[in-house]
Amino acid sequence: MELGIGMFGDLQINAKGEIQPAQQRLQEIIEEIKLMDEVGLDFYGIGEHHRPDYAVSSPEIILAAAATVTKNIKLSSAVSVLSSSDPVKLYQNFATIDLISNGRAELMAGRGSFIESFPLFGYNLQDYDELYEEKLELLLKIKAAPKITWKGKFRPELVNQEVLPRAVNDNLKIWVAVGGTPESVERAGRLGLPVMFAIIGGQPVQFKPLFDYYKKVYQAYGHDMNKFEVGVHMHSLFGENNQEIADYYYPLYSAQMNRVGRSRGWAPYQRNQYNAGIEKGGALIIGDVNQSVDRILAVEETFGLTRFSAHMDVGGPSHAAMMKSIEIFGNQIAPKVREALKK
């Protein structure tokens, strides 16, 4: 199982509501990715957002910068909002990162959990499902062959067009991210695409039927089980003491949950929700080395994972807290998880 970190590029927001300058956060992110590589984590993913509380609107630019200061870590979006992107340009951008990084780039396509990109780039939310279907189809055609002829509803047609540059070995890995809809899971299984499940609330075991369904569909369409890949993305932060890291993180985490929740009609986030998430069987992996190892191994055993992604910057922890968490993950948690999985 690969172990890595996902981020959305959350900006730090203080008690006065003052937002950290994006320039500062972007530079911190590059330092954090460099440390991830140094401590031996397997992959890094960065999300795309177009909101004042996030620093990153173009994952590919962050990943290109990271490619120049890292040697081994895989570099992925998490996610690229495919529905409001041009698949041709998206492929070109990630193929370029792949060439710069000597084959370490991946593209994770998703619908996105926010909708700001739709009006920003001139798309109608009423076309939400059709946009994703059509653009995923085009992206996969581009991956499969450098020269394509294609016609759809939302983009000008392509007639014997060559899409360049090509990824290393002409094989850019494309993941899809899903929430909790059977339709998304069925599509990923039918297409034989690796899938990342976002588990950000409730109890992870509730997702087991969707994992089983994905595997069933994947096999039913005759895809090679040797290439079967499935992962989870879970909110995480690691420290030296369970109570201390939980108490430090709660105000930051709850503030972000409430910022997002206000636009979605959620009730105010409560400490009892947070505590339940941290407990065994919950969806938050926030704690010390031993607790985090046990929780990661438990979700691996439940789902048969090939990848675990710790989403580590929700609410904007300080750069120092992030660096400490990354160091603990790479130097202490990851070795224990890998050793346990060998048995």
XYZ file of C-alpha atoms in Angstrom:
343
model
C 0.000 0.000 0.000
C 1.329 3.413 -0.981
C 1.307 6.095 1.709
C 1.098 9.763 0.890
C -0.436 13.141 1.538
C -3.179 15.149 -0.118
C -3.822 18.863 0.309
C -6.269 21.501 -0.843
C -3.889 24.405 -0.163
C -5.897 25.814 2.744
C -4.824 29.295 3.764
C -4.341 30.018 7.449
C -7.065 32.320 8.802
C -6.563 33.930 12.209
C -9.140 34.823 14.872
C -9.647 38.252 13.284
C -10.528 36.649 9.966
C -7.287 37.787 8.342
C -6.228 35.440 5.564
C -2.628 34.371 5.053
C -1.081 35.735 1.828
C -1.245 33.119 -0.924
C 2.399 33.784 -1.825
C 3.525 32.694 1.635
C 1.399 29.555 1.638
C 2.530 28.497 -1.831
C 6.161 28.720 -0.784
C 5.395 26.720 2.368
C 3.699 24.027 0.285
C 6.822 23.537 -1.831
C 8.902 23.155 1.354
C 6.401 20.610 2.664
C 6.461 18.529 -0.531
C 10.273 18.574 -0.468
C 10.166 17.154 3.074
C 7.649 14.473 2.026
C 10.115 13.298 -0.588
C 13.018 13.346 1.873
C 11.163 11.205 4.448
C 10.202 8.622 1.824
C 6.469 9.099 1.321
C 5.117 7.628 -1.886
C 2.939 10.355 -3.370
C 1.598 13.871 -3.020
C -1.696 15.260 -4.319
C -2.966 18.845 -4.499
C -6.529 20.000 -5.186
C -7.956 22.697 -7.444
C -10.098 25.451 -5.929
C -11.190 28.940 -6.878
C -12.073 30.387 -3.469
C -10.501 32.956 -1.125
C -9.711 30.351 1.553
C -7.513 28.210 -0.733
C -4.156 29.078 -2.312
C -4.122 26.701 -5.284
C -6.185 27.162 -8.444
C -3.732 25.372 -10.766
C -2.451 22.078 -9.331
C -0.184 21.515 -12.337
C 1.877 24.625 -11.587
C 2.475 23.507 -7.995
C 3.391 20.018 -9.193
C 5.781 21.346 -11.832
C 7.534 23.419 -9.172
C 7.629 20.409 -6.842
C 9.115 18.244 -9.592
C 12.259 20.368 -9.557
C 12.908 19.946 -5.804
C 11.987 16.246 -5.405
C 13.449 12.983 -6.687
C 11.133 10.057 -5.962
C 7.674 11.084 -4.804
C 4.753 10.740 -7.223
C 3.030 14.044 -7.988
C -0.709 14.178 -8.599
C -3.683 16.471 -8.637
C -6.262 15.725 -5.961
C -8.365 16.630 -7.835
C -8.391 18.433 -11.157
C -11.957 19.632 -11.748
C -12.383 17.891 -15.073
C -15.916 19.169 -15.713
C -14.730 22.775 -16.072
C -11.366 22.028 -17.694
C -10.273 21.430 -21.270
C -9.100 17.780 -21.424
C -6.623 18.596 -24.196
C -4.832 21.271 -22.172
C -5.126 19.223 -18.994
C -3.400 16.256 -20.632
C -0.673 18.493 -22.083
C 0.007 20.074 -18.694
C 0.324 16.776 -16.863
C 2.345 15.165 -19.638
C 4.746 18.089 -19.293
C 5.038 17.502 -15.530
C 5.622 13.826 -16.247
C 8.525 14.680 -18.546
C 10.051 17.154 -16.076
C 9.756 14.656 -13.202
C 10.961 11.583 -15.131
C 7.613 9.821 -15.053
C 6.292 10.758 -11.601
C 3.141 12.659 -12.610
C -0.432 11.454 -12.197
C -3.752 13.104 -12.946
C -6.714 12.622 -10.634
C -9.943 13.664 -12.306
C -13.054 14.577 -10.368
C -16.199 16.635 -10.393
C -14.858 18.779 -7.547
C -16.537 19.380 -4.206
C -17.083 23.082 -4.948
C -18.789 24.735 -7.905
C -16.940 28.073 -8.290
C -15.082 26.911 -11.397
C -18.303 26.482 -13.403
C -19.338 30.144 -13.692
C -15.681 31.198 -13.711
C -15.027 29.268 -16.920
C -18.465 29.731 -18.437
C -20.131 26.376 -17.768
C -23.730 25.748 -16.767
C -24.309 23.743 -13.598
C -27.331 22.170 -15.256
C -24.817 20.298 -17.436
C -22.932 18.978 -14.384
C -23.216 15.276 -15.200
C -22.953 15.563 -18.988
C -19.836 17.717 -18.764
C -18.009 15.167 -16.659
C -19.027 12.210 -18.806
C -17.983 13.867 -22.046
C -14.712 15.271 -20.773
C -13.648 12.024 -19.136
C -14.304 10.240 -22.421
C -12.136 12.750 -24.289
C -9.345 12.655 -21.713
C -9.131 8.862 -21.944
C -9.078 9.001 -25.750
C -6.196 11.476 -25.609
C -4.324 9.201 -23.229
C -4.881 6.191 -25.499
C -3.590 7.709 -28.744
C -1.658 10.858 -29.708
C -3.768 11.578 -32.785
C -7.525 11.671 -32.376
C -10.753 12.534 -34.107
C -13.563 13.325 -31.697
C -16.816 15.237 -31.507
C -18.856 16.171 -28.457
C -21.400 18.677 -27.200
C -19.380 21.075 -25.058
C -16.071 21.445 -26.882
C -15.132 22.112 -30.531
C -14.507 18.863 -32.358
C -11.060 17.484 -33.066
C -10.264 16.198 -36.547
C -7.085 14.138 -36.812
C -5.436 16.351 -34.190
C -2.178 15.375 -32.468
C -1.993 16.136 -28.754
C 1.576 16.837 -27.629
C 3.738 16.401 -25.644
C 3.194 12.790 -24.631
C 3.837 11.449 -21.143
C 6.840 9.240 -20.383
C 6.328 5.919 -22.175
C 3.076 7.466 -23.453
C 1.397 6.304 -20.244
C 0.029 9.037 -17.993
C -1.759 7.442 -15.041
C -5.289 8.789 -14.590
C -7.176 8.247 -11.343
C -10.769 9.218 -10.649
C -12.015 10.542 -7.326
C -15.466 9.595 -6.071
C -17.641 10.554 -3.138
C -20.463 8.216 -2.326
C -22.507 7.713 -5.472
C -22.883 4.249 -7.021
C -22.956 5.832 -10.501
C -19.430 7.213 -10.088
C -18.208 3.905 -8.706
C -19.784 1.965 -11.563
C -18.184 4.247 -14.161
C -14.726 3.850 -12.636
C -15.061 0.073 -12.493
C -16.416 -0.162 -16.042
C -13.541 1.931 -17.397
C -10.933 0.076 -15.332
C -9.648 3.280 -13.736
C -7.969 3.426 -10.327
C -10.287 5.116 -7.860
C -9.831 7.259 -4.761
C -12.696 7.352 -2.271
C -13.035 10.526 -0.195
C -14.043 9.447 3.316
C -14.403 12.651 5.307
C -17.177 11.906 7.778
C -19.152 9.214 9.525
C -17.626 5.756 9.754
C -15.387 4.392 6.989
C -16.994 0.945 7.199
C -20.153 2.491 5.709
C -18.241 2.720 2.409
C -17.563 -1.021 2.255
C -20.499 -1.777 -0.095
C -19.184 0.803 -2.578
C -15.690 -0.706 -2.495
C -17.152 -4.150 -3.070
C -19.309 -2.834 -5.909
C -16.311 -1.192 -7.566
C -14.315 -4.424 -7.442
C -17.266 -6.429 -8.749
C -17.773 -4.096 -11.727
C -14.019 -3.936 -12.404
C -13.850 -7.729 -12.604
C -17.106 -8.029 -14.574
C -15.624 -5.904 -17.353
C -12.572 -8.143 -17.562
C -9.954 -5.735 -16.262
C -6.636 -7.115 -15.017
C -6.689 -7.536 -11.229
C -2.918 -7.146 -11.223
C -3.590 -3.516 -12.153
C -6.385 -3.045 -9.615
C -5.806 0.106 -7.531
C -8.058 1.657 -4.920
C -7.375 4.246 -2.260
C -8.904 6.398 0.441
C -8.492 10.061 1.219
C -9.064 10.830 4.935
C -8.608 13.958 7.022
C -5.462 13.473 9.110
C -2.918 15.243 11.284
C -0.165 13.603 13.300
C 1.555 14.649 16.527
C 3.509 13.322 19.475
C 0.574 13.219 21.916
C -3.030 12.275 21.137
C -4.719 14.870 23.322
C -2.350 17.690 22.462
C -2.687 17.298 18.694
C -6.463 16.868 18.969
C -6.822 20.017 21.076
C -4.528 22.004 18.796
C -6.355 20.982 15.646
C -9.998 21.241 16.734
C -10.384 25.064 16.474
C -8.802 25.107 13.010
C -10.704 22.087 11.734
C -14.084 23.166 13.097
C -13.670 26.680 11.721
C -13.143 25.294 8.214
C -16.037 22.850 8.549
C -18.243 25.817 9.487
C -16.969 27.998 6.641
C -17.845 25.289 4.155
C -20.999 24.303 5.995
C -22.536 27.775 5.928
C -22.830 27.594 2.150
C -24.280 24.066 2.291
C -26.778 24.365 5.112
C -24.833 22.262 7.597
C -25.401 22.608 11.328
C -22.479 24.146 13.285
C -19.654 21.645 13.778
C -19.417 20.373 17.362
C -16.599 18.977 19.487
C -18.548 15.751 20.036
C -18.545 15.185 16.239
C -14.801 15.732 16.193
C -14.217 13.397 19.127
C -16.358 10.699 17.502
C -14.327 11.051 14.299
C -11.066 10.552 16.167
C -12.286 7.473 18.027
C -11.788 3.962 16.685
C -14.046 3.438 13.697
C -14.273 7.164 12.901
C -13.144 8.970 9.769
C -10.523 11.298 11.309
C -6.964 10.047 11.739
C -5.678 12.601 14.214
C -3.270 11.440 16.870
C 0.120 10.031 17.785
C 2.161 7.398 15.988
C 0.653 4.269 17.526
C -2.956 5.402 17.219
C -2.440 6.515 13.622
C -0.715 3.275 12.636
C -3.585 1.254 14.086
C -6.191 3.366 12.276
C -4.428 3.221 8.901
C -3.995 -0.533 9.168
C -7.664 -0.905 10.096
C -8.885 0.895 6.967
C -6.432 -1.085 4.840
C -7.791 -4.328 6.260
C -11.392 -3.206 5.762
C -11.035 -2.175 2.133
C -7.962 -3.912 0.709
C -6.295 -0.625 -0.200
C -3.385 -0.012 -2.516
C -3.113 3.668 -1.480
C -3.774 5.724 1.656
C -3.866 9.512 1.369
C -3.702 11.636 4.530
C -5.503 14.900 3.761
C -3.427 17.035 6.057
C -4.133 20.761 5.661
C -7.868 21.148 6.355
C -8.388 24.485 8.117
C -4.807 25.641 7.628
C -2.584 24.213 10.377
C 0.615 26.205 10.805
C 3.576 25.451 8.569
C 5.456 24.202 11.653
C 2.613 21.817 12.530
C 2.491 20.583 8.943
C 6.222 19.955 8.804
C 6.087 18.089 12.126
C 3.145 15.988 10.944
C 4.912 15.131 7.673
C 8.073 14.175 9.533
C 6.156 11.903 11.919
C 4.239 10.319 9.036
C 7.323 9.588 6.955
C 9.824 8.668 9.650
C 7.640 6.855 12.199
C 4.164 5.968 10.956
C 4.979 4.831 7.417
C 7.752 2.400 8.435
C 5.483 0.757 11.030
C 2.597 0.440 8.569
C 4.850 -1.027 5.883
C 6.391 -3.493 8.321
C 2.966 -4.634 9.542
C 1.750 -5.176 5.974
C 4.690 -7.512 5.253
C 3.460 -9.990 7.894
